[in-house]
Tab-separated table of C-alpha atoms in Angstrom:
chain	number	residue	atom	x	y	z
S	1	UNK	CA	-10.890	10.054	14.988
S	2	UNK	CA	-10.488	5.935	15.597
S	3	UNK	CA	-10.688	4.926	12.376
S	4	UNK	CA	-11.351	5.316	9.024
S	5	UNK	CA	-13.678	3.339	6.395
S	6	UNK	CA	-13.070	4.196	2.826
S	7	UNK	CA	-14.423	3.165	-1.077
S	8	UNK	CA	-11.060	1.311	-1.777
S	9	UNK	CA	-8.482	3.119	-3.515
S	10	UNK	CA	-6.775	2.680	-6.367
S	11	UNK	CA	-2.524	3.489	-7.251
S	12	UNK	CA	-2.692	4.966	-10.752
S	13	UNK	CA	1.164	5.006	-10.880
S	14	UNK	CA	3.029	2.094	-9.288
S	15	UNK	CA	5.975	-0.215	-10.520
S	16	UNK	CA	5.979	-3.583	-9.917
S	17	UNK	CA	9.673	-5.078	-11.954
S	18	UNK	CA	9.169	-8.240	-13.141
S	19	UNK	CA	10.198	-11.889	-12.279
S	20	UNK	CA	10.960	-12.820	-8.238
S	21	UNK	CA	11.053	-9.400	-6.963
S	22	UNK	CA	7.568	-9.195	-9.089
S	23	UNK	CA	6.821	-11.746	-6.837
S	24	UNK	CA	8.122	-10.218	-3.714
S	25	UNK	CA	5.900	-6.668	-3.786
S	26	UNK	CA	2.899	-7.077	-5.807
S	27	UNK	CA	0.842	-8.554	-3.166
S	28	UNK	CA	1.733	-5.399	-0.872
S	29	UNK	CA	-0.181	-3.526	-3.674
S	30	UNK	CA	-3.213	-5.702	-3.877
S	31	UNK	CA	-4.285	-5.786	-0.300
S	32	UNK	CA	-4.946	-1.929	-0.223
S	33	UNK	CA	-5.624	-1.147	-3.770
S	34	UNK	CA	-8.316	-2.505	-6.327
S	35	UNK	CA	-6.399	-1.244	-8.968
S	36	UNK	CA	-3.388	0.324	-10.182
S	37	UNK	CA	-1.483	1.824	-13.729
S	38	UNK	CA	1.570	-0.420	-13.654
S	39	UNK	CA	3.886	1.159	-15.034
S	40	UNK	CA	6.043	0.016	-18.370
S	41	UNK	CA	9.682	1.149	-17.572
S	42	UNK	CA	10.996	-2.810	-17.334
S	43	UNK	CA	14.232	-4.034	-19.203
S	44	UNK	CA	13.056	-4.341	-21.998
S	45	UNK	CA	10.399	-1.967	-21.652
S	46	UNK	CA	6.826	-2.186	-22.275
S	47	UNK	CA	6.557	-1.039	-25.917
S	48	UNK	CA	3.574	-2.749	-27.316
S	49	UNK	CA	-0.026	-4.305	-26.924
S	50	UNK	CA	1.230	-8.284	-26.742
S	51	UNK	CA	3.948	-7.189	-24.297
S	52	UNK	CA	1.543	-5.325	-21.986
S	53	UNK	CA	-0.239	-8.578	-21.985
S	54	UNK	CA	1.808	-10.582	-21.191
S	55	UNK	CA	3.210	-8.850	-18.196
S	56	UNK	CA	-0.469	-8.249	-17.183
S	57	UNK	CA	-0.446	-12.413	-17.122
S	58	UNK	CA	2.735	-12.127	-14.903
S	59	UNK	CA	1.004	-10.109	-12.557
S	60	UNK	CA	-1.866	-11.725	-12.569
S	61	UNK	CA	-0.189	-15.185	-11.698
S	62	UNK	CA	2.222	-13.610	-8.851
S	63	UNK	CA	-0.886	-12.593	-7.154
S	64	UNK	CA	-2.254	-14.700	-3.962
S	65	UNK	CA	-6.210	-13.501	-4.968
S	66	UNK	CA	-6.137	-12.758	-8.231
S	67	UNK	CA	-9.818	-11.680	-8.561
S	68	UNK	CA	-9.238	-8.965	-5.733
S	69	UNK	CA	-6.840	-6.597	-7.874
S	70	UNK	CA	-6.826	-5.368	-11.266
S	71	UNK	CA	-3.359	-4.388	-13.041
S	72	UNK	CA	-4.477	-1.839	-16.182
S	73	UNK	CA	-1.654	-1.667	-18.341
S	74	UNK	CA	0.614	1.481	-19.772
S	75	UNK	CA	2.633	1.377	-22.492
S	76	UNK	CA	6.139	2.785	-22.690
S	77	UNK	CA	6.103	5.437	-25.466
S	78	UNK	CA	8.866	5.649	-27.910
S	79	UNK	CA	9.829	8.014	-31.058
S	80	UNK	CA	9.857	4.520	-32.908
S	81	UNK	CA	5.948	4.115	-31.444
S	82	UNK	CA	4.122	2.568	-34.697
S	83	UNK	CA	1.211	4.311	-35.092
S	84	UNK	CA	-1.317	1.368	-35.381
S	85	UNK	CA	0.136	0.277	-31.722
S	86	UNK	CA	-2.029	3.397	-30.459
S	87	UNK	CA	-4.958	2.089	-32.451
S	88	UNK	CA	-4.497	-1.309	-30.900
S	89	UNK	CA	-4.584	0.142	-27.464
S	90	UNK	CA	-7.076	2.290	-27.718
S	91	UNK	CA	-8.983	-0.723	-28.863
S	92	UNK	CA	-7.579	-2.917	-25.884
S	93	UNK	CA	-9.622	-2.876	-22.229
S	94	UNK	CA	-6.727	-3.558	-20.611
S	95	UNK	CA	-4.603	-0.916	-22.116
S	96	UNK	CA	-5.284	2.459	-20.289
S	97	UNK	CA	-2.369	5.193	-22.005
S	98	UNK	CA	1.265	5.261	-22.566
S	99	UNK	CA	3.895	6.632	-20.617
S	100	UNK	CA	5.791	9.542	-21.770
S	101	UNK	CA	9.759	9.400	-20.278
S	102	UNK	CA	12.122	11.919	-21.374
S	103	UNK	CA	15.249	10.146	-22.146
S	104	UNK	CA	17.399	9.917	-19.226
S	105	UNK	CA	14.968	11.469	-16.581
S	106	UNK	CA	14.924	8.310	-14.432
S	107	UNK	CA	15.209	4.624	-14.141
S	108	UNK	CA	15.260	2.636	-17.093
S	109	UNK	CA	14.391	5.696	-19.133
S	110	UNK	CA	16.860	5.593	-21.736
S	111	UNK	CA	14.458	4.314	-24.664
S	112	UNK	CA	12.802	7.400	-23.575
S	113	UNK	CA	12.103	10.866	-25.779
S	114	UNK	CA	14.977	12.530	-27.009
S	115	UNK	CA	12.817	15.277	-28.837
S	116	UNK	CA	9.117	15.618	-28.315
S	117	UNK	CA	8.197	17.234	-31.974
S	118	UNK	CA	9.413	13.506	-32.951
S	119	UNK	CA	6.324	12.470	-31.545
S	120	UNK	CA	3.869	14.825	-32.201
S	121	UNK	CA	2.517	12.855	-34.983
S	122	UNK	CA	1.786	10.106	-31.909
S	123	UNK	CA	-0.079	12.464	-29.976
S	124	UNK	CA	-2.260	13.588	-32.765
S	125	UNK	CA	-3.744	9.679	-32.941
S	126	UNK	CA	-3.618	9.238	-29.121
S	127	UNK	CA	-5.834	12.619	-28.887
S	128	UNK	CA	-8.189	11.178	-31.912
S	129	UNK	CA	-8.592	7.955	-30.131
S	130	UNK	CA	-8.829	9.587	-26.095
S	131	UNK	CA	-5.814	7.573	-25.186
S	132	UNK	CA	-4.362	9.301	-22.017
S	133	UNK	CA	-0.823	10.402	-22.109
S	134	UNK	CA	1.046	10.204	-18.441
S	135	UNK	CA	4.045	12.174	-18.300
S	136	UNK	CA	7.492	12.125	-16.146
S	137	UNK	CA	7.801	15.632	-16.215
S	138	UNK	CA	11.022	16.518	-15.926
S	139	UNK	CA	13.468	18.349	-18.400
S	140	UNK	CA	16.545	16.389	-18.858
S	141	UNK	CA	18.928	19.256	-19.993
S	142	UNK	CA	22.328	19.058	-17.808
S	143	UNK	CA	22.384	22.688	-17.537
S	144	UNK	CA	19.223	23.180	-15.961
S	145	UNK	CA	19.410	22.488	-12.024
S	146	UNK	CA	17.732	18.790	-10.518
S	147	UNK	CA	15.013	21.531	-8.417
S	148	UNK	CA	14.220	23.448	-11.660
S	149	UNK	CA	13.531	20.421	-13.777
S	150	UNK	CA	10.067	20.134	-13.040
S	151	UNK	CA	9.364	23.499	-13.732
S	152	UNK	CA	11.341	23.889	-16.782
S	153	UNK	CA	9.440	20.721	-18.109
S	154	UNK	CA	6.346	22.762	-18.347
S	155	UNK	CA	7.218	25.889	-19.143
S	156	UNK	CA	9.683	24.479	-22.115
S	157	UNK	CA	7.426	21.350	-23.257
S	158	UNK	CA	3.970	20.712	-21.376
S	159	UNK	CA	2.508	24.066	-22.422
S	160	UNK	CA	3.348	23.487	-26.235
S	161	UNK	CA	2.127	19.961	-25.867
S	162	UNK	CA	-1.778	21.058	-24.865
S	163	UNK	CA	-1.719	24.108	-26.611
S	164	UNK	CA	-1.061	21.818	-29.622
S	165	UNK	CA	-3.518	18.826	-28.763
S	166	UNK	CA	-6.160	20.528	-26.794
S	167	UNK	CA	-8.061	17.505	-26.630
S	168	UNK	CA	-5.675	14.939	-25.081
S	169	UNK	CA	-5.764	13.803	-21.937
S	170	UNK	CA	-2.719	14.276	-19.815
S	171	UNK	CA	-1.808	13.204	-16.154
S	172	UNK	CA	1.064	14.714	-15.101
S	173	UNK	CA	2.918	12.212	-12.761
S	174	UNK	CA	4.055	12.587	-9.064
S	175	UNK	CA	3.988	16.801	-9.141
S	176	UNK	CA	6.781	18.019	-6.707
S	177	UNK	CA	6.413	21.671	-6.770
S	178	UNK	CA	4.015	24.760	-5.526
S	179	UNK	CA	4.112	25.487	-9.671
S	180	UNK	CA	3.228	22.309	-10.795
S	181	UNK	CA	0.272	22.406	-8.661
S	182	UNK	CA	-0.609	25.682	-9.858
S	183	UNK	CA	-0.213	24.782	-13.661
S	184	UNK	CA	-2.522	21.790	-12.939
S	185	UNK	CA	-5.192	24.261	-11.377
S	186	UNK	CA	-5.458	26.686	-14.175
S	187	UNK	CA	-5.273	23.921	-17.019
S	188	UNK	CA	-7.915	22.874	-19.272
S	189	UNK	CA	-10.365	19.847	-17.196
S	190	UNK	CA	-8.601	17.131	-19.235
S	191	UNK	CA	-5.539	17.867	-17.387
S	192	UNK	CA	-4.268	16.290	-13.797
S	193	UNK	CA	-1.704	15.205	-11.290
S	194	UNK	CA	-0.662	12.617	-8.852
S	195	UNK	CA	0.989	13.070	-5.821
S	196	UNK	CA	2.700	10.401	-4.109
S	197	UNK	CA	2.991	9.760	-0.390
S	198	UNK	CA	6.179	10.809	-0.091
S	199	UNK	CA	6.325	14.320	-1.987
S	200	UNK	CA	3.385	14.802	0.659
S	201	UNK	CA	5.323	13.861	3.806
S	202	UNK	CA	8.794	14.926	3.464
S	203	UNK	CA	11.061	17.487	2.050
S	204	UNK	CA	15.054	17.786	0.493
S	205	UNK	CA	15.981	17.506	4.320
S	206	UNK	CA	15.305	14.104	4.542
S	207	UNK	CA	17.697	12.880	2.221
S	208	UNK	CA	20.314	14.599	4.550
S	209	UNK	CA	19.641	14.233	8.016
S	210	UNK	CA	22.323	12.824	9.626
S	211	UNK	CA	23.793	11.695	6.607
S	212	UNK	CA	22.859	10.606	3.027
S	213	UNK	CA	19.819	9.162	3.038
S	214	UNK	CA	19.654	6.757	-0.166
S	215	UNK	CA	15.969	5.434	0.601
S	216	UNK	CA	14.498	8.972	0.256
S	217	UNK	CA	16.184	9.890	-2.903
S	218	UNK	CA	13.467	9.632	-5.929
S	219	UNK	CA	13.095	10.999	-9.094
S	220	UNK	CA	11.883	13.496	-9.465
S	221	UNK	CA	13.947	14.665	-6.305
S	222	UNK	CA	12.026	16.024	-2.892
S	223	UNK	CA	12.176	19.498	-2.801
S	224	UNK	CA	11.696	22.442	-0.701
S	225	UNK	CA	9.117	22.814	2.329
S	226	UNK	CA	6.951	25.525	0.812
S	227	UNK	CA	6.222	22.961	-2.022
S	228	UNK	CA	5.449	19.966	-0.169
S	229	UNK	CA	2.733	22.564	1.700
S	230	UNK	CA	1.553	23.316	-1.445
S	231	UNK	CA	1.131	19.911	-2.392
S	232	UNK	CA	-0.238	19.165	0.639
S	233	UNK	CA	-2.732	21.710	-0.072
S	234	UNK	CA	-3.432	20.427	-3.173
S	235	UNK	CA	-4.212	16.728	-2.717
S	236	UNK	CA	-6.544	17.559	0.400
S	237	UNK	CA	-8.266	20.341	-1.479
S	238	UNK	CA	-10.849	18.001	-2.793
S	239	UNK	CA	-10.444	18.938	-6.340
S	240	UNK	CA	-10.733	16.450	-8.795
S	241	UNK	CA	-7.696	17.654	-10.554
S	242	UNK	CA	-5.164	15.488	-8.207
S	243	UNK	CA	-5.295	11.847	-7.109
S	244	UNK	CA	-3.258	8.999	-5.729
S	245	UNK	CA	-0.651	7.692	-7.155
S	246	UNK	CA	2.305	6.148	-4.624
S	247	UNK	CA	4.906	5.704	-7.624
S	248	UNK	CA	6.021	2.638	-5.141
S	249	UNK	CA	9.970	1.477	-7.093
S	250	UNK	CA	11.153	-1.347	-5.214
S	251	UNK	CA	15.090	-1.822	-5.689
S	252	UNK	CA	17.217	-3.768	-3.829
S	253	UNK	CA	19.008	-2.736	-1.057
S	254	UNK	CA	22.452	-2.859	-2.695
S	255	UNK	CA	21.311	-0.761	-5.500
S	256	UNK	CA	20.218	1.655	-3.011
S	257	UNK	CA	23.321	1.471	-1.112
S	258	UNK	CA	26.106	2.376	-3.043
S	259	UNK	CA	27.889	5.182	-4.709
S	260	UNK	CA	25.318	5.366	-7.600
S	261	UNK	CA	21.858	4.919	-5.617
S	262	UNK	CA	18.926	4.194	-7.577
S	263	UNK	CA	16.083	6.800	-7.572
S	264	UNK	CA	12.733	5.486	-5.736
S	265	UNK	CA	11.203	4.966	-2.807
S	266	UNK	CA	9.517	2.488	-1.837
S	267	UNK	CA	6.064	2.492	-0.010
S	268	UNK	CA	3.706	-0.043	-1.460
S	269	UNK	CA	3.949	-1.799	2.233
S	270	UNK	CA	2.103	1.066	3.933
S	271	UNK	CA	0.883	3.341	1.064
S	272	UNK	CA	-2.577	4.077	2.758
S	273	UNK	CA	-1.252	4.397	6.037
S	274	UNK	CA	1.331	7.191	4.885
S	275	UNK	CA	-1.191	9.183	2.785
S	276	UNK	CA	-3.496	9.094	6.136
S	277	UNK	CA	-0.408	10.060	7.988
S	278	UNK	CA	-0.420	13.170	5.792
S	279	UNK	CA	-3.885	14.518	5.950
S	280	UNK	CA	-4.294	14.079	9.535
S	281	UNK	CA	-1.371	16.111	9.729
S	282	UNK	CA	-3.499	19.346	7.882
S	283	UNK	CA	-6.706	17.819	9.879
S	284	UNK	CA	-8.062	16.965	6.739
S	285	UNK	CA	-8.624	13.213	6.915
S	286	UNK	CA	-12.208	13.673	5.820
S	287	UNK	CA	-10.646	14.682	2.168
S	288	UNK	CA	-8.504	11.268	2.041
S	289	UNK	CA	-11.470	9.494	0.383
S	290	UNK	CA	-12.029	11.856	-2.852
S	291	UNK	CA	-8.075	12.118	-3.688
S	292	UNK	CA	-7.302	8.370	-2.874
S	293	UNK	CA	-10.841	6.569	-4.304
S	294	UNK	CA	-12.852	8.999	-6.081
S	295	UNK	CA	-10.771	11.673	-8.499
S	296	UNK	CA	-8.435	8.768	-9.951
S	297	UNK	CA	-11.206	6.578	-11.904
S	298	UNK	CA	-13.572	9.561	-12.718
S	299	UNK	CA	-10.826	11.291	-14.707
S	300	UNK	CA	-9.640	7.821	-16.423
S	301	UNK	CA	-13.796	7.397	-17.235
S	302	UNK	CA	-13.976	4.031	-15.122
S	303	UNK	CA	-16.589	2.959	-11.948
S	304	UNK	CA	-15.620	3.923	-8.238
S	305	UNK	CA	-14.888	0.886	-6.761
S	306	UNK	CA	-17.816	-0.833	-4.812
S	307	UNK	CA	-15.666	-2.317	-2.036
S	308	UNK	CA	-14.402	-0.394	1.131
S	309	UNK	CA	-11.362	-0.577	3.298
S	310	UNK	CA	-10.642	0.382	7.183
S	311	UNK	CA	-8.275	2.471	8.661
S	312	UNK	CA	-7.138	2.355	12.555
S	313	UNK	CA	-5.479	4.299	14.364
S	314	UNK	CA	-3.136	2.110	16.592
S	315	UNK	CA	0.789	2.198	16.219
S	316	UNK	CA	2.626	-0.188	14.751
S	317	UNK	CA	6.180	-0.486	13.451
S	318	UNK	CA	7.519	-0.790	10.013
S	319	UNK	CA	9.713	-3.824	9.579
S	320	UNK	CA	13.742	-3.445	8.990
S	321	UNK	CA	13.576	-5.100	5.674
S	322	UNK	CA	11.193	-7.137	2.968
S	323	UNK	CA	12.255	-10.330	0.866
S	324	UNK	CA	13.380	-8.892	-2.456
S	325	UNK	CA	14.266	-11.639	-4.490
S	326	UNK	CA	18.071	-12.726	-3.260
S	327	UNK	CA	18.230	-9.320	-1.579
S	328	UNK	CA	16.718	-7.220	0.654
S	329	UNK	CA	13.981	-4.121	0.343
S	330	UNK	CA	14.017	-1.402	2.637
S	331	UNK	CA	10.678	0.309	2.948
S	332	UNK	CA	10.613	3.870	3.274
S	333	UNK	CA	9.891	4.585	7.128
S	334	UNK	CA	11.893	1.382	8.326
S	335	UNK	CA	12.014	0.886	11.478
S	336	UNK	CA	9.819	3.502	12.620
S	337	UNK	CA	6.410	3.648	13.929
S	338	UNK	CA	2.940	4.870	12.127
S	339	UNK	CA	-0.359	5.648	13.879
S	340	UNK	CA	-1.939	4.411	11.400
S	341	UNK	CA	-2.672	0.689	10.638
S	342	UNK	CA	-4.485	-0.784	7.297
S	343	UNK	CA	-6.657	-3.694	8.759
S	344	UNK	CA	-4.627	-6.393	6.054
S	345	UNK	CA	-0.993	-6.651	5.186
S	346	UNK	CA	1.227	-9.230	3.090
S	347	UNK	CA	2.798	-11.576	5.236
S	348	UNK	CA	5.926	-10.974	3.792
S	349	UNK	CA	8.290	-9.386	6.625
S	350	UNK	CA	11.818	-10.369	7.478
């Protein structure tokens, strides 16, 4: 197979900062995607209705064709949440669910939950209203180990959480493990995952061959071979249950580099061509369009997309480095060559 022509996709978990490095990635976003959950974790974050707004107005003006991409706004969810701010954004188009971060579990979590029967009153009026709850779904205990956190999260807190609200809608972010695909499977239909490109491609090796590897370290954290199979598995399955969702985190190269390396990777500059890269790799190609255009808006209850994008296969090379503000962004695969080639990029290489 030559090429590829797909319904065009849409990210439902991306982050975007704010500001010049706003400036700097959004557009990488826009020429795959018609869409994309952007996601609230800013400094300060994302808390309310008239915030959400105005960021979307950021966004909107960083963008070279505004009227090709659509940000839809989450919310960062607190313990100090009003209640009527769920009514407001379950009222609001452009508001499409908050984001549940467990205090500490990544960056710029630290307004985050501290204890989740705090909120339970919350998720009683986001369930009444069908305002979808995406989780980072990590446990943030010290004792338990960075591999197990995932798991722990839904044996200790996601299983209490639908058992309790049976009729909310939950999307359980960027799944890194054979059991979080397997919880996702055998939960109730309003549950589901994303997977991003990297959980798909790579596994705890990467961030240690020949050396420390600081642009594949992520939260949560790549982990063993049998789960990104499963994964794997998972997202080319078909089943509406899992779709796209890159979790792209731009950071700067220094905050990368250093002896406290930010978590994220960063692959908004080839995000198509990476998933591709993946399900040719299980010969499944023909199961790219349902995960990456078609599962994502029929679980959030919007249209499929209208438009379609093109695929080649043709090698190219992934620059060094991307403008980041004063500093530098390295994209995840720098330097190295993909067989797979989106037909429009940013022109915004070093």
């Amino acid at each position: 197979m030559q090429k590829i022509t797909l319904t065009q996709p849409d990210d439902w978990h991306l982050h975007l900062r704010a500001g010049a490095a706003l400036k700097d990635v959004v557009n990488f976003s826009a020429a795959q995607f018609r869409r994309a959950v952007v996601m609230p974790n800013l400094k300060p974050p994302v808390t309310t209705v008239r915030q959400a707004l105005a960021y979307h107005a950021e966004i909107k003006d960083a963008l070279q064709n505004p009227q090709d991409f659509e940000p839809l706004m989450a919310l960062y969810l607190t313990e100090s949440t009003h209640r009527d701010e769920i009514k407001r954004a379950a009222e609001h188009p452009c508001i499409h669910g908050f984001k549940l971060y467990p205090a500490g579990a990544t960056t710029n979590s630290e307004a985050g939950i501290g204890s989740l029967q705090n909120i339970y009153p919350l998720l009683e009026i986001m369930e009444r209203h069908d305002v979808p709850l995406m989780i980072h779904g990590e446990a943030t205990d010290p004792h338990i180990d960075i591999f197990d956190r995932e798991l722990a999260f839904i044996e200790n807190s996601l299983f209490e959480i639908i058992e309790r609200f049976p009729g909310l809608r939950i999307v359980l972010e960027h799944i890194t493990t054979r059991h979080a695909a397997e919880f996702i499977r055998q939960a109730p239909a309003q549950i589901a995952a994303t997977i991003t490109a990297h959980h798909l491609l790579y596994n705890r090796n990467a961030l240690f061959q020949g050396g420390l590897k600081p642009h594949f370290y992520c939260l949560p954290v790549l982990k063993r071979e049998e789960h990104r199979l499963a994964l794997l598995d998972a997202a080319a399955s078909g089943e509406r249950k899992f779709f796209l969702g890159t979790d792209s985190a731009p950071h700067p190269r220094h905050g990368k580099e250093n002896a406290c390396a930010c978590a994220g990777c960063f692959t908004a500059h080839a995000a198509i061509e990476l998933y591709a890269t993946a399900f040719a790799s299980v010969n499944k190609l023909d199961k790219l369009e349902q995960f990456a255009s078609f599962n994502g808006p029929d679980f959030y209850g919007m249209p499929r997309n209208s438009s379609q994008v093109t695929l080649q296969k043709t090698e190219w090379e992934v620059p060094a480095g991307y403008t980041f503000g004063n500093d530098t962004l390295i994209p995840l695969e720098a330097g190295r060559v993909l067989t797979w080639k989106f037909d429009k990029t940013p022109q915004n290489s070093q």
